[in-house]
CSV table of C-alpha atoms in Angstrom, one decimal:
chain,number,residue,atom,x,y,z
A,1,UNK,CA,0.0,0.0,0.2
A,2,UNK,CA,0.9,3.4,-1.0
A,3,UNK,CA,-0.5,6.4,0.4
A,4,UNK,CA,1.1,9.9,0.0
A,5,UNK,CA,0.0,13.5,0.0
A,6,UNK,CA,1.2,17.0,-0.7
A,7,UNK,CA,-1.3,19.2,0.8
A,8,UNK,CA,-3.8,19.1,3.5
A,9,UNK,CA,-5.3,21.9,5.1
A,10,UNK,CA,-8.7,21.9,7.6
A,11,UNK,CA,-9.4,18.5,6.0
A,12,UNK,CA,-8.9,15.1,7.9
A,13,UNK,CA,-7.5,12.0,5.8
A,14,UNK,CA,-7.8,8.7,7.5
A,15,UNK,CA,-6.7,5.5,6.9
A,16,UNK,CA,-8.4,2.5,8.9
A,17,UNK,CA,-10.7,-0.3,8.7
A,18,UNK,CA,-13.7,-1.3,10.4
A,19,UNK,CA,-14.2,-5.2,11.6
A,20,UNK,CA,-11.5,-5.7,9.1
A,21,UNK,CA,-7.8,-5.6,7.9
A,22,UNK,CA,-6.1,-3.9,5.1
A,23,UNK,CA,-2.6,-5.5,4.0
A,24,UNK,CA,0.0,-3.3,2.7
A,25,UNK,CA,2.6,-4.0,-0.3
A,26,UNK,CA,5.0,-1.8,-2.1
A,27,UNK,CA,5.2,-1.6,-5.9
A,28,UNK,CA,6.0,-4.9,-7.4
A,29,UNK,CA,6.1,-7.0,-3.9
A,30,UNK,CA,3.5,-9.1,-2.5
A,31,UNK,CA,2.8,-8.3,1.2
A,32,UNK,CA,2.4,-11.0,3.7
A,33,UNK,CA,-1.1,-11.7,5.7
A,34,UNK,CA,0.7,-9.8,8.4
A,35,UNK,CA,3.7,-7.5,8.6
A,36,UNK,CA,6.1,-8.1,12.1
A,37,UNK,CA,7.9,-5.4,12.7
A,38,UNK,CA,11.7,-6.1,12.8
A,39,UNK,CA,13.6,-5.8,15.9
A,40,UNK,CA,17.5,-5.9,15.7
A,41,UNK,CA,19.9,-5.0,18.1
A,42,UNK,CA,21.1,-1.4,17.8
A,43,UNK,CA,24.7,-0.5,17.0
A,44,UNK,CA,26.8,0.8,19.8
A,45,UNK,CA,29.0,3.8,19.8
A,46,UNK,CA,32.2,3.0,21.9
A,47,UNK,CA,32.0,6.8,22.8
A,48,UNK,CA,28.5,6.8,23.9
A,49,UNK,CA,27.6,7.6,27.4
A,50,UNK,CA,24.3,5.6,28.7
A,51,UNK,CA,22.2,7.3,31.1
A,52,UNK,CA,20.3,4.5,33.0
A,53,UNK,CA,17.0,5.6,34.7
A,54,UNK,CA,17.9,3.2,37.4
A,55,UNK,CA,20.9,5.3,38.5
A,56,UNK,CA,18.7,8.1,38.9
A,57,UNK,CA,16.2,6.6,41.2
A,58,UNK,CA,13.6,4.7,38.8
A,59,UNK,CA,12.1,1.7,40.8
A,60,UNK,CA,10.9,-1.4,38.5
A,61,UNK,CA,8.1,-3.4,39.9
A,62,UNK,CA,5.1,-0.9,38.6
A,63,UNK,CA,4.0,0.3,41.8
A,64,UNK,CA,5.8,3.5,42.1
A,65,UNK,CA,5.8,6.3,40.4
A,66,UNK,CA,9.2,6.9,38.6
A,67,UNK,CA,8.4,10.0,36.5
A,68,UNK,CA,10.5,12.4,38.4
A,69,UNK,CA,13.5,9.8,38.1
A,70,UNK,CA,12.9,9.3,34.6
A,71,UNK,CA,13.2,13.4,34.0
A,72,UNK,CA,16.3,13.6,35.8
A,73,UNK,CA,17.9,11.1,33.8
A,74,UNK,CA,16.7,12.7,30.5
A,75,UNK,CA,18.0,16.0,31.8
A,76,UNK,CA,21.6,14.6,32.4
A,77,UNK,CA,21.4,12.9,29.2
A,78,UNK,CA,20.1,16.1,27.4
A,79,UNK,CA,22.8,18.2,28.9
A,80,UNK,CA,25.8,15.9,28.1
A,81,UNK,CA,27.7,17.3,25.4
A,82,UNK,CA,28.9,14.1,23.9
A,83,UNK,CA,26.9,11.3,22.5
A,84,UNK,CA,24.2,10.1,24.9
A,85,UNK,CA,21.6,7.4,25.2
A,86,UNK,CA,18.7,7.5,27.7
A,87,UNK,CA,18.2,3.6,28.5
A,88,UNK,CA,15.0,2.4,30.2
A,89,UNK,CA,15.9,-1.2,31.0
A,90,UNK,CA,14.2,-4.5,31.1
A,91,UNK,CA,11.6,-4.3,33.8
A,92,UNK,CA,8.1,-2.7,34.6
A,93,UNK,CA,8.0,1.0,35.2
A,94,UNK,CA,4.6,3.1,36.2
A,95,UNK,CA,5.2,6.6,35.1
A,96,UNK,CA,2.6,9.5,35.2
A,97,UNK,CA,3.2,12.7,32.9
A,98,UNK,CA,6.7,12.5,31.8
A,99,UNK,CA,8.3,15.3,29.5
A,100,UNK,CA,11.6,15.0,27.5
A,101,UNK,CA,12.3,18.7,26.8
A,102,UNK,CA,15.2,19.9,24.7
A,103,UNK,CA,17.1,21.6,23.0
A,104,UNK,CA,19.8,18.9,23.7
A,105,UNK,CA,23.5,20.0,23.8
A,106,UNK,CA,25.3,16.8,22.3
A,107,UNK,CA,25.5,15.7,18.8
A,108,UNK,CA,22.3,14.3,17.1
A,109,UNK,CA,20.3,12.1,17.5
A,110,UNK,CA,20.0,11.7,21.1
A,111,UNK,CA,18.5,8.3,21.8
A,112,UNK,CA,16.3,6.7,24.1
A,113,UNK,CA,16.0,2.8,24.2
A,114,UNK,CA,13.0,1.5,25.7
A,115,UNK,CA,13.7,-2.4,26.7
A,116,UNK,CA,11.3,-2.5,29.4
A,117,UNK,CA,7.7,-1.9,29.9
A,118,UNK,CA,6.1,1.3,31.0
A,119,UNK,CA,2.8,1.8,32.4
A,120,UNK,CA,0.9,4.8,32.8
A,121,UNK,CA,-0.8,6.1,35.9
A,122,UNK,CA,-4.5,5.2,34.7
A,123,UNK,CA,-6.0,8.3,36.4
A,124,UNK,CA,-7.3,10.8,33.8
A,125,UNK,CA,-7.1,13.6,36.4
A,126,UNK,CA,-3.2,13.1,36.9
A,127,UNK,CA,-2.9,14.4,33.4
A,128,UNK,CA,-3.2,18.2,32.8
A,129,UNK,CA,-2.5,18.2,29.1
A,130,UNK,CA,-2.9,15.8,26.3
A,131,UNK,CA,0.0,13.8,26.5
A,132,UNK,CA,1.4,11.0,28.9
A,133,UNK,CA,5.1,11.1,27.3
A,134,UNK,CA,6.1,14.0,25.4
A,135,UNK,CA,9.0,14.6,23.3
A,136,UNK,CA,9.6,18.2,22.6
A,137,UNK,CA,11.6,21.0,21.3
A,138,UNK,CA,14.2,18.5,19.9
A,139,UNK,CA,16.2,18.5,16.9
A,140,UNK,CA,17.6,14.7,16.1
A,141,UNK,CA,15.7,12.2,18.1
A,142,UNK,CA,15.5,8.3,18.0
A,143,UNK,CA,13.0,6.2,20.3
A,144,UNK,CA,13.6,2.7,19.7
A,145,UNK,CA,13.9,-0.7,21.9
A,146,UNK,CA,12.0,-3.9,22.0
A,147,UNK,CA,9.8,-2.5,25.0
A,148,UNK,CA,6.3,-1.8,25.5
A,149,UNK,CA,4.2,1.5,26.3
A,150,UNK,CA,1.0,0.7,28.0
A,151,UNK,CA,-1.3,3.6,28.6
A,152,UNK,CA,-3.7,1.3,30.8
A,153,UNK,CA,-6.6,2.7,29.0
A,154,UNK,CA,-8.9,-0.1,29.5
A,155,UNK,CA,-9.2,1.3,33.3
A,156,UNK,CA,-10.4,4.7,31.9
A,157,UNK,CA,-12.2,4.3,28.6
A,158,UNK,CA,-15.4,4.1,30.6
A,159,UNK,CA,-15.1,7.9,31.1
A,160,UNK,CA,-14.9,8.9,27.9
A,161,UNK,CA,-18.1,10.7,27.2
A,162,UNK,CA,-16.8,11.6,23.5
A,163,UNK,CA,-16.0,15.2,24.2
A,164,UNK,CA,-12.9,14.7,26.2
A,165,UNK,CA,-9.7,14.4,24.9
A,166,UNK,CA,-7.5,11.9,26.9
A,167,UNK,CA,-3.9,11.9,26.9
A,168,UNK,CA,-1.8,10.3,24.0
A,169,UNK,CA,0.7,7.8,25.1
A,170,UNK,CA,3.6,9.4,23.2
A,171,UNK,CA,3.6,12.8,21.7
A,172,UNK,CA,6.2,14.4,19.6
A,173,UNK,CA,5.9,18.1,19.5
A,174,UNK,CA,8.2,20.4,17.9
A,175,UNK,CA,10.5,17.8,17.0
A,176,UNK,CA,12.4,17.9,13.9
A,177,UNK,CA,14.4,14.9,12.4
A,178,UNK,CA,12.8,12.1,14.6
A,179,UNK,CA,12.6,8.5,14.5
A,180,UNK,CA,10.3,6.2,16.6
A,181,UNK,CA,10.8,2.5,15.7
A,182,UNK,CA,10.4,-1.0,17.1
A,183,UNK,CA,8.0,0.0,20.0
A,184,UNK,CA,5.0,-1.7,20.9
A,185,UNK,CA,2.0,0.6,22.3
A,186,UNK,CA,-0.7,-1.2,23.9
A,187,UNK,CA,-4.2,0.2,25.0
A,188,UNK,CA,-3.6,4.0,25.2
A,189,UNK,CA,-6.0,6.3,27.2
A,190,UNK,CA,-6.1,8.5,24.0
A,191,UNK,CA,-3.9,8.1,20.8
A,192,UNK,CA,-1.1,5.7,20.7
A,193,UNK,CA,1.1,8.3,19.1
A,194,UNK,CA,0.8,11.9,18.3
A,195,UNK,CA,2.8,13.9,16.2
A,196,UNK,CA,2.4,17.7,15.8
A,197,UNK,CA,4.2,20.7,14.7
A,198,UNK,CA,7.1,18.6,13.7
A,199,UNK,CA,9.0,17.9,10.5
A,200,UNK,CA,10.9,15.2,9.2
A,201,UNK,CA,10.0,12.1,11.2
A,202,UNK,CA,9.7,8.7,10.5
A,203,UNK,CA,7.6,5.8,12.5
A,204,UNK,CA,8.4,2.4,11.2
A,205,UNK,CA,8.4,-1.2,12.5
A,206,UNK,CA,5.7,-0.2,15.2
A,207,UNK,CA,3.5,-2.4,17.0
A,208,UNK,CA,0.2,-0.9,17.9
A,209,UNK,CA,-2.7,-2.4,19.5
A,210,UNK,CA,-6.1,-1.8,21.3
A,211,UNK,CA,-9.4,-3.5,21.4
A,212,UNK,CA,-11.9,-2.5,18.5
A,213,UNK,CA,-14.3,-1.0,21.0
A,214,UNK,CA,-11.8,1.4,22.6
A,215,UNK,CA,-12.9,5.0,22.1
A,216,UNK,CA,-10.7,7.6,20.2
A,217,UNK,CA,-7.5,5.5,20.4
A,218,UNK,CA,-6.1,6.6,17.0
A,219,UNK,CA,-2.9,4.9,16.1
A,220,UNK,CA,-0.9,7.5,14.7
A,221,UNK,CA,-2.4,11.1,14.8
A,222,UNK,CA,-0.3,13.6,12.5
A,223,UNK,CA,-1.3,17.4,12.5
A,224,UNK,CA,0.6,20.5,11.4
A,225,UNK,CA,3.4,18.5,10.4
A,226,UNK,CA,5.8,18.1,7.2
A,227,UNK,CA,7.6,15.5,5.7
A,228,UNK,CA,6.1,12.2,7.8
A,229,UNK,CA,6.7,9.1,7.0
A,230,UNK,CA,4.9,5.5,8.4
A,231,UNK,CA,6.0,2.3,7.3
A,232,UNK,CA,6.3,-1.3,8.0
A,233,UNK,CA,4.1,-1.5,10.7
A,234,UNK,CA,1.0,-3.1,12.1
A,235,UNK,CA,-1.9,-0.9,13.7
A,236,UNK,CA,-5.1,-2.6,15.4
A,237,UNK,CA,-7.1,-0.2,17.3
A,238,UNK,CA,-10.3,1.3,18.0
A,239,UNK,CA,-10.3,4.4,16.0
A,240,UNK,CA,-8.3,5.7,13.2
A,241,UNK,CA,-5.2,3.7,11.9
A,242,UNK,CA,-3.4,6.9,10.7
A,243,UNK,CA,-5.3,10.3,11.0
A,244,UNK,CA,-3.7,13.1,8.9
A,245,UNK,CA,-5.1,16.4,9.9
A,246,UNK,CA,-5.2,20.0,8.8
A,247,UNK,CA,-2.1,21.6,7.9
A,248,UNK,CA,0.2,18.4,7.2
A,249,UNK,CA,2.1,18.2,4.1
A,250,UNK,CA,4.1,15.2,2.4
A,251,UNK,CA,3.2,12.6,4.2
A,252,UNK,CA,3.1,8.9,3.1
A,253,UNK,CA,2.0,5.5,4.7
A,254,UNK,CA,3.7,2.4,2.8
A,255,UNK,CA,3.6,-1.2,3.8
A,256,UNK,CA,1.4,-0.9,6.8
A,257,UNK,CA,-1.4,-3.6,8.1
A,258,UNK,CA,-4.5,-1.8,9.5
A,259,UNK,CA,-7.3,-3.2,11.1
A,260,UNK,CA,-9.6,-3.1,13.3
A,261,UNK,CA,-10.4,0.3,12.9
A,262,UNK,CA,-12.5,2.9,10.6
A,263,UNK,CA,-12.8,2.9,7.0
A,264,UNK,CA,-10.3,4.8,5.1
A,265,UNK,CA,-11.5,8.1,4.1
A,266,UNK,CA,-10.9,11.7,3.5
A,267,UNK,CA,-13.7,13.8,5.5
A,268,UNK,CA,-14.2,17.4,6.1
A,269,UNK,CA,-17.0,19.3,8.5
A,270,UNK,CA,-19.8,20.8,7.3
A,271,UNK,CA,-19.4,24.7,8.0
A,272,UNK,CA,-15.4,24.4,7.3
A,273,UNK,CA,-13.8,27.4,6.4
A,274,UNK,CA,-12.0,27.9,2.8
A,275,UNK,CA,-9.4,25.7,2.5
A,276,UNK,CA,-7.8,23.0,0.3
A,277,UNK,CA,-6.7,19.0,0.5
A,278,UNK,CA,-4.8,17.9,-2.6
A,279,UNK,CA,-2.5,15.7,-4.2
A,280,UNK,CA,-3.5,12.3,-2.3
A,281,UNK,CA,-2.4,8.9,-3.6
A,282,UNK,CA,-4.0,5.8,-2.7
A,283,UNK,CA,-2.2,3.0,-4.1
A,284,UNK,CA,-1.8,-0.8,-3.9
A,285,UNK,CA,-4.1,-1.5,-1.1
A,286,UNK,CA,-6.1,-4.8,-0.5
A,287,UNK,CA,-9.0,-4.5,1.5
A,288,UNK,CA,-10.4,-7.6,3.8
A,289,UNK,CA,-13.9,-7.4,4.6
A,290,UNK,CA,-14.1,-3.8,5.0
A,291,UNK,CA,-17.1,-1.5,5.7
A,292,UNK,CA,-17.4,1.2,3.0
A,293,UNK,CA,-13.8,1.1,1.5
A,294,UNK,CA,-13.5,4.4,-0.4
A,295,UNK,CA,-15.2,7.5,1.5
A,296,UNK,CA,-15.1,11.1,0.9
A,297,UNK,CA,-17.2,12.6,3.4
A,298,UNK,CA,-17.8,16.7,3.4
A,299,UNK,CA,-20.6,16.6,6.1
A,300,UNK,CA,-18.8,15.0,8.6
A,301,UNK,CA,-19.8,15.2,12.3
A,302,UNK,CA,-21.2,18.6,12.1
A,303,UNK,CA,-24.6,20.0,12.7
A,304,UNK,CA,-23.9,23.1,10.7
A,305,UNK,CA,-26.4,23.5,7.7
A,306,UNK,CA,-23.5,25.2,5.6
A,307,UNK,CA,-21.6,23.4,3.2
A,308,UNK,CA,-17.8,22.8,3.7
A,309,UNK,CA,-15.6,25.2,2.1
A,310,UNK,CA,-12.7,22.8,1.9
A,311,UNK,CA,-11.5,22.0,-1.7
A,312,UNK,CA,-10.6,18.6,-2.4
A,313,UNK,CA,-8.8,17.9,-5.6
A,314,UNK,CA,-6.2,15.5,-7.3
A,315,UNK,CA,-6.9,12.5,-5.5
A,316,UNK,CA,-5.9,9.2,-6.8
A,317,UNK,CA,-7.1,5.7,-6.2
A,318,UNK,CA,-4.9,3.0,-7.9
A,319,UNK,CA,-4.8,-0.7,-7.8
A,320,UNK,CA,-7.4,-1.0,-5.0
A,321,UNK,CA,-8.9,-4.9,-4.5
A,322,UNK,CA,-10.3,-7.3,-2.1
A,323,UNK,CA,-13.5,-7.5,-0.5
A,324,UNK,CA,-16.3,-5.3,1.1
A,325,UNK,CA,-18.8,-5.9,4.2
A,326,UNK,CA,-21.3,-3.0,2.9
A,327,UNK,CA,-23.0,-2.8,-0.5
A,328,UNK,CA,-21.7,0.7,-1.2
A,329,UNK,CA,-18.2,0.1,-1.9
A,330,UNK,CA,-17.5,3.7,-3.0
A,331,UNK,CA,-19.3,6.8,-1.4
A,332,UNK,CA,-18.2,10.1,-2.7
A,333,UNK,CA,-20.3,13.0,-0.7
A,334,UNK,CA,-18.4,16.2,-1.9
A,335,UNK,CA,-19.3,19.9,-0.7
A,336,UNK,CA,-21.9,21.6,-2.8
A,337,UNK,CA,-19.8,25.1,-2.3
A,338,UNK,CA,-16.4,23.6,-3.7
A,339,UNK,CA,-17.0,19.9,-5.5
A,340,UNK,CA,-14.5,17.6,-5.6
A,341,UNK,CA,-12.1,17.9,-8.9
A,342,UNK,CA,-10.0,15.6,-10.5
A,343,UNK,CA,-10.9,12.6,-8.9
A,344,UNK,CA,-9.1,9.5,-10.5
A,345,UNK,CA,-9.9,5.8,-10.2
A,346,UNK,CA,-7.8,3.0,-11.9
A,347,UNK,CA,-8.3,-0.6,-11.6
A,348,UNK,CA,-10.7,-0.8,-8.8
A,349,UNK,CA,-11.8,-4.5,-7.9
A,350,UNK,CA,-13.8,-5.0,-5.0
A,351,UNK,CA,-16.2,-7.6,-4.3
A,352,UNK,CA,-19.2,-7.3,-2.0
A,353,UNK,CA,-19.6,-10.2,0.9
A,354,UNK,CA,-22.2,-8.7,2.7
A,355,UNK,CA,-25.2,-11.0,4.9
A,356,UNK,CA,-27.3,-9.9,2.3
A,357,UNK,CA,-27.4,-10.2,-1.5
A,358,UNK,CA,-27.7,-6.8,-2.6
A,359,UNK,CA,-26.5,-5.0,-5.6
A,360,UNK,CA,-23.1,-3.7,-5.2
A,361,UNK,CA,-22.7,0.3,-5.8
A,362,UNK,CA,-20.8,3.4,-6.0
A,363,UNK,CA,-22.6,6.6,-4.8
A,364,UNK,CA,-21.2,10.4,-5.9
A,365,UNK,CA,-22.5,13.7,-5.0
A,366,UNK,CA,-20.8,17.0,-6.2
A,367,UNK,CA,-17.7,14.8,-7.5
A,368,UNK,CA,-16.0,15.0,-10.9
A,369,UNK,CA,-14.2,11.4,-11.4
A,370,UNK,CA,-12.4,10.1,-14.0
A,371,UNK,CA,-12.3,6.4,-14.6
A,372,UNK,CA,-9.6,4.0,-16.2
A,373,UNK,CA,-9.5,0.0,-16.4
A,374,UNK,CA,-11.2,-2.2,-14.4
A,375,UNK,CA,-13.8,-0.6,-11.9
A,376,UNK,CA,-16.2,-2.7,-9.7
A,377,UNK,CA,-18.3,-1.7,-8.0
A,378,UNK,CA,-19.4,0.1,-11.4
A,379,UNK,CA,-18.8,3.9,-11.6
A,380,UNK,CA,-21.1,6.4,-10.9
A,381,UNK,CA,-22.7,7.7,-14.1
């Protein structure tokens, strides 16, 4: 699967699947049924100094909040003028809200190795902001390891009324030239990973899981960021697999397996102010029993009677195949104020496997679509 985009503002692009899975492949290659993150031992720099959180008072066992010890270890690593690595060793560590803030003084990147299991304090009232673990104002960051980040969201989801924003497990804010890889994230209170106001970020070889019923647990949530590449990961969660929000440009999602989650779609709210979402490519995607596989919805989640004024254009769907759980395989609901233009469908081959024998259809409103090659469901006319 390849999903790329160059320009997005005041629109929301979501890649995810409802009661289903999506297998990803690169051009000319066949993907396996699932993609397991590769875990390799990091290369060691003989001049690197290791800052072990145990040396700063962190207590394994998962009963005592070690957040302050983690922050002390980070400050020592960040202020060190040589090559530095923050080490979270094997063991289980309980931590509340934790901020790893730069800028740092040593050569880039500063490394954070998570070998153990981090467990969040499962009390939403303990988090004043929208994060559990925050990396902020850092140029050159590598977060890696074979460890697990457990938000313990199963203890707090019952308090989510739909109007509250629970903390993301990991948030990058104002991070440049960052990599997060090989981490396992389970059961976040809010999003698994949030990338905000950041540039040149790589998220790869991740394993992200939460129950299908978990509320608002986006896998990777990207906003106001530039040059973000998500690859070779498995995302199974209760909300959006990958959400690309307003102000984000040059984002790609490749070789990712998604499901469960929601359908993959472009959506804007009714009454949205003038803006645009353009140059978006969905290519080489395999659907497996997906509800409403292809969606553009410009009336999403709003009680406004005014049409969205977000202009959607230059969107390409190429080589998409598999099965649909709903009788509408392609559903395009564009704005009457600024109709969708330059939508391009090439070689769409979806089959309906719903419980009822119904016609398999496409619906299009205020959309200008060009078709090339095979089209199933049949194109709008």
